[in-house]
């Protein structure tokens, strides 16, 4: 869904084929590097997910919490730690990279989600790359996959990786500089 939207953004902004290749390389590289860093952090912290925390609340050392052994997330749980959120690492890295490429957060695009079952999909319209990030944070919390802190940390990690990739590999420091062809 994200790549489809970004292909449309590239077309709408009139990028040449060379500029499109650079744009997609930059965003994909940042997304991949964000995910690599994210999983290094997951391994470092090893935090439990909301399902474990709620079901095992009687083991958390806080007498004021009670377990709810029947509680589960709306979405299937992946078999790795909560912190930081992988989806937020990737989306934030990707979208902050797009922002750096164009030297602006402004872009009109739609993201189409198939949903989790028949008739549950939706389409959301955005006018800024980074407006997607709060929605991804909320989606992961509301789905029961993450604590909000894990989502916020994932978004910050992705933003940091985007800044690093831009500064060290694509050199988009000046607004819109990445759109320029023929530079070394």
mmCIF file of C-alpha atoms in Angstrom:
data_model
loop_
_atom_site.group_PDB
_atom_site.id
_atom_site.type_symbol
_atom_site.label_atom_id
_atom_site.label_comp_id
_atom_site.label_asym_id
_atom_site.label_seq_id
_atom_site.Cartn_x
_atom_site.Cartn_y
_atom_site.Cartn_z
ATOM 1 C CA UNK A 1 0.000 0.000 0.000
ATOM 2 C CA UNK A 2 2.802 2.443 0.826
ATOM 3 C CA UNK A 3 4.754 1.790 -2.375
ATOM 4 C CA UNK A 4 1.606 2.221 -4.464
ATOM 5 C CA UNK A 5 0.956 5.583 -2.825
ATOM 6 C CA UNK A 6 4.559 6.716 -3.301
ATOM 7 C CA UNK A 7 4.503 5.756 -6.987
ATOM 8 C CA UNK A 8 1.523 8.085 -7.306
ATOM 9 C CA UNK A 9 3.317 10.843 -5.377
ATOM 10 C CA UNK A 10 6.331 10.498 -7.692
ATOM 11 C CA UNK A 11 4.082 10.774 -10.753
ATOM 12 C CA UNK A 12 2.100 13.703 -9.316
ATOM 13 C CA UNK A 13 5.300 15.586 -8.519
ATOM 14 C CA UNK A 14 6.553 15.048 -12.069
ATOM 15 C CA UNK A 15 9.699 13.100 -11.232
ATOM 16 C CA UNK A 16 11.775 11.849 -14.125
ATOM 17 C CA UNK A 17 12.572 8.131 -14.259
ATOM 18 C CA UNK A 18 16.008 8.851 -12.761
ATOM 19 C CA UNK A 19 14.502 10.910 -9.942
ATOM 20 C CA UNK A 20 11.927 8.187 -9.303
ATOM 21 C CA UNK A 21 14.669 5.572 -9.035
ATOM 22 C CA UNK A 22 16.561 7.752 -6.551
ATOM 23 C CA UNK A 23 13.386 8.463 -4.551
ATOM 24 C CA UNK A 24 12.398 4.797 -4.310
ATOM 25 C CA UNK A 25 15.969 3.733 -3.515
ATOM 26 C CA UNK A 26 16.201 6.290 -0.719
ATOM 27 C CA UNK A 27 12.853 5.397 0.879
ATOM 28 C CA UNK A 28 13.363 1.627 0.549
ATOM 29 C CA UNK A 29 16.904 1.792 1.940
ATOM 30 C CA UNK A 30 15.714 3.835 4.900
ATOM 31 C CA UNK A 31 12.811 1.452 5.574
ATOM 32 C CA UNK A 32 15.174 -1.545 5.501
ATOM 33 C CA UNK A 33 17.773 0.126 7.723
ATOM 34 C CA UNK A 34 15.023 1.191 10.133
ATOM 35 C CA UNK A 35 13.790 -2.386 10.428
ATOM 36 C CA UNK A 36 17.312 -3.730 10.988
ATOM 37 C CA UNK A 37 17.882 -1.222 13.790
ATOM 38 C CA UNK A 38 14.422 -1.907 15.178
ATOM 39 C CA UNK A 39 15.059 -5.612 15.585
ATOM 40 C CA UNK A 40 18.423 -4.942 17.191
ATOM 41 C CA UNK A 41 16.547 -2.865 19.773
ATOM 42 C CA UNK A 42 13.832 -5.515 20.225
ATOM 43 C CA UNK A 43 16.549 -8.013 21.076
ATOM 44 C CA UNK A 44 18.157 -5.583 23.474
ATOM 45 C CA UNK A 45 15.023 -4.718 25.445
ATOM 46 C CA UNK A 46 12.820 -7.818 25.172
ATOM 47 C CA UNK A 47 9.712 -6.081 26.559
ATOM 48 C CA UNK A 48 6.492 -8.043 26.797
ATOM 49 C CA UNK A 49 3.436 -7.127 24.780
ATOM 50 C CA UNK A 50 0.108 -5.877 26.185
ATOM 51 C CA UNK A 51 -1.432 -9.358 26.013
ATOM 52 C CA UNK A 52 1.250 -10.808 28.285
ATOM 53 C CA UNK A 53 1.153 -7.810 30.608
ATOM 54 C CA UNK A 54 -2.626 -7.964 31.004
ATOM 55 C CA UNK A 55 -2.869 -11.728 31.318
ATOM 56 C CA UNK A 56 0.037 -11.905 33.788
ATOM 57 C CA UNK A 57 -0.696 -8.719 35.726
ATOM 58 C CA UNK A 58 -0.511 -10.612 39.018
ATOM 59 C CA UNK A 59 3.207 -11.247 38.400
ATOM 60 C CA UNK A 60 4.247 -7.625 37.771
ATOM 61 C CA UNK A 61 5.084 -6.778 41.385
ATOM 62 C CA UNK A 62 2.224 -4.268 41.647
ATOM 63 C CA UNK A 63 -0.540 -5.326 44.044
ATOM 64 C CA UNK A 64 -2.915 -2.818 42.454
ATOM 65 C CA UNK A 65 -3.077 -4.689 39.132
ATOM 66 C CA UNK A 66 -5.224 -7.725 38.477
ATOM 67 C CA UNK A 67 -4.869 -10.152 35.597
ATOM 68 C CA UNK A 68 -7.448 -10.657 32.874
ATOM 69 C CA UNK A 69 -6.510 -14.098 31.591
ATOM 70 C CA UNK A 70 -9.027 -13.939 28.753
ATOM 71 C CA UNK A 71 -7.782 -10.674 27.244
ATOM 72 C CA UNK A 72 -6.141 -10.843 23.837
ATOM 73 C CA UNK A 73 -5.227 -8.442 21.070
ATOM 74 C CA UNK A 74 -7.492 -7.837 18.098
ATOM 75 C CA UNK A 75 -4.641 -8.707 15.747
ATOM 76 C CA UNK A 76 -2.463 -11.833 15.809
ATOM 77 C CA UNK A 77 0.646 -11.404 17.937
ATOM 78 C CA UNK A 78 4.032 -11.779 16.278
ATOM 79 C CA UNK A 79 6.573 -13.971 18.107
ATOM 80 C CA UNK A 80 8.986 -11.208 19.118
ATOM 81 C CA UNK A 81 9.237 -8.403 21.655
ATOM 82 C CA UNK A 82 7.088 -5.270 21.868
ATOM 83 C CA UNK A 83 9.712 -2.536 22.034
ATOM 84 C CA UNK A 84 10.099 -0.783 19.611
ATOM 85 C CA UNK A 85 7.216 -1.180 17.143
ATOM 86 C CA UNK A 86 8.471 -2.570 13.842
ATOM 87 C CA UNK A 87 5.631 -1.057 11.818
ATOM 88 C CA UNK A 88 6.383 2.370 13.222
ATOM 89 C CA UNK A 89 10.119 1.989 12.610
ATOM 90 C CA UNK A 90 9.454 1.209 8.945
ATOM 91 C CA UNK A 91 6.654 3.694 8.248
ATOM 92 C CA UNK A 92 8.404 6.552 10.037
ATOM 93 C CA UNK A 93 11.727 5.838 8.349
ATOM 94 C CA UNK A 94 10.096 5.572 4.940
ATOM 95 C CA UNK A 95 7.923 8.690 5.270
ATOM 96 C CA UNK A 96 10.597 10.867 6.862
ATOM 97 C CA UNK A 97 12.885 9.799 4.038
ATOM 98 C CA UNK A 98 10.251 10.907 1.492
ATOM 99 C CA UNK A 99 10.005 14.235 3.308
ATOM 100 C CA UNK A 100 13.796 14.663 3.119
ATOM 101 C CA UNK A 101 13.851 13.753 -0.570
ATOM 102 C CA UNK A 102 11.386 16.482 -1.523
ATOM 103 C CA UNK A 103 12.570 18.978 1.073
ATOM 104 C CA UNK A 104 8.947 19.311 2.147
ATOM 105 C CA UNK A 105 6.344 17.363 4.091
ATOM 106 C CA UNK A 106 3.606 18.323 1.602
ATOM 107 C CA UNK A 107 2.226 15.530 -0.592
ATOM 108 C CA UNK A 108 -1.275 14.379 -1.558
ATOM 109 C CA UNK A 109 -1.803 10.617 -1.448
ATOM 110 C CA UNK A 110 -4.151 7.873 -0.327
ATOM 111 C CA UNK A 111 -3.304 4.754 1.651
ATOM 112 C CA UNK A 112 -5.598 1.810 1.085
ATOM 113 C CA UNK A 113 -5.814 -0.826 3.813
ATOM 114 C CA UNK A 114 -7.375 -4.218 3.063
ATOM 115 C CA UNK A 115 -8.444 -4.527 6.723
ATOM 116 C CA UNK A 116 -8.404 -7.672 8.844
ATOM 117 C CA UNK A 117 -11.514 -9.310 7.434
ATOM 118 C CA UNK A 118 -14.221 -8.968 4.784
ATOM 119 C CA UNK A 119 -15.591 -5.446 4.588
ATOM 120 C CA UNK A 120 -13.094 -3.984 7.065
ATOM 121 C CA UNK A 121 -10.764 -2.182 4.666
ATOM 122 C CA UNK A 122 -10.508 1.572 4.358
ATOM 123 C CA UNK A 123 -8.883 4.385 2.410
ATOM 124 C CA UNK A 124 -7.273 7.343 4.149
ATOM 125 C CA UNK A 125 -6.218 10.535 2.411
ATOM 126 C CA UNK A 126 -3.124 12.435 3.529
ATOM 127 C CA UNK A 127 -1.702 15.852 2.683
ATOM 128 C CA UNK A 128 1.628 15.418 4.452
ATOM 129 C CA UNK A 129 4.005 12.464 4.593
ATOM 130 C CA UNK A 130 4.364 12.538 8.375
ATOM 131 C CA UNK A 131 0.591 12.738 9.024
ATOM 132 C CA UNK A 132 0.543 8.960 8.527
ATOM 133 C CA UNK A 133 2.739 8.291 11.564
ATOM 134 C CA UNK A 134 0.198 9.152 14.320
ATOM 135 C CA UNK A 135 -2.332 6.902 12.574
ATOM 136 C CA UNK A 136 0.122 3.989 12.523
ATOM 137 C CA UNK A 137 0.871 4.574 16.203
ATOM 138 C CA UNK A 138 -2.833 4.506 17.057
ATOM 139 C CA UNK A 139 -3.526 1.477 14.851
ATOM 140 C CA UNK A 140 -0.894 -0.618 16.607
ATOM 141 C CA UNK A 141 -2.152 0.409 20.061
ATOM 142 C CA UNK A 142 -5.852 -0.073 19.211
ATOM 143 C CA UNK A 143 -5.071 -3.472 17.681
ATOM 144 C CA UNK A 144 -3.544 -4.526 21.007
ATOM 145 C CA UNK A 145 -0.109 -5.225 19.552
ATOM 146 C CA UNK A 146 1.920 -2.578 21.380
ATOM 147 C CA UNK A 147 2.075 -0.215 24.270
ATOM 148 C CA UNK A 148 2.053 3.388 22.982
ATOM 149 C CA UNK A 149 5.659 3.878 24.170
ATOM 150 C CA UNK A 150 6.863 1.130 21.824
ATOM 151 C CA UNK A 151 5.090 2.824 18.912
ATOM 152 C CA UNK A 152 6.452 6.278 19.716
ATOM 153 C CA UNK A 153 9.962 4.860 20.127
ATOM 154 C CA UNK A 154 9.639 3.046 16.789
ATOM 155 C CA UNK A 155 8.585 6.272 15.073
ATOM 156 C CA UNK A 156 11.525 8.142 16.610
ATOM 157 C CA UNK A 157 13.943 5.396 15.563
ATOM 158 C CA UNK A 158 12.660 5.541 11.972
ATOM 159 C CA UNK A 159 12.966 9.330 11.932
ATOM 160 C CA UNK A 160 16.535 9.090 13.200
ATOM 161 C CA UNK A 161 17.485 6.502 10.573
ATOM 162 C CA UNK A 162 15.938 8.677 7.833
ATOM 163 C CA UNK A 163 18.089 11.586 8.950
ATOM 164 C CA UNK A 164 21.206 9.411 8.966
ATOM 165 C CA UNK A 165 20.536 7.908 5.527
ATOM 166 C CA UNK A 166 19.832 11.346 4.080
ATOM 167 C CA UNK A 167 22.950 12.941 5.544
ATOM 168 C CA UNK A 168 25.338 10.081 4.799
ATOM 169 C CA UNK A 169 24.108 8.512 1.572
ATOM 170 C CA UNK A 170 21.738 10.830 -0.317
ATOM 171 C CA UNK A 171 22.768 14.339 0.770
ATOM 172 C CA UNK A 172 19.357 16.029 0.616
ATOM 173 C CA UNK A 173 20.308 18.716 3.123
ATOM 174 C CA UNK A 174 19.077 21.552 0.916
ATOM 175 C CA UNK A 175 15.314 21.581 0.307
ATOM 176 C CA UNK A 176 14.499 19.531 -2.783
ATOM 177 C CA UNK A 177 18.157 18.860 -3.584
ATOM 178 C CA UNK A 178 17.505 15.148 -4.044
ATOM 179 C CA UNK A 179 15.229 15.937 -6.984
ATOM 180 C CA UNK A 180 18.137 17.408 -8.930
ATOM 181 C CA UNK A 181 19.554 15.215 -11.645
ATOM 182 C CA UNK A 182 23.121 15.236 -12.853
ATOM 183 C CA UNK A 183 24.820 15.877 -9.549
ATOM 184 C CA UNK A 184 27.609 13.768 -8.169
#
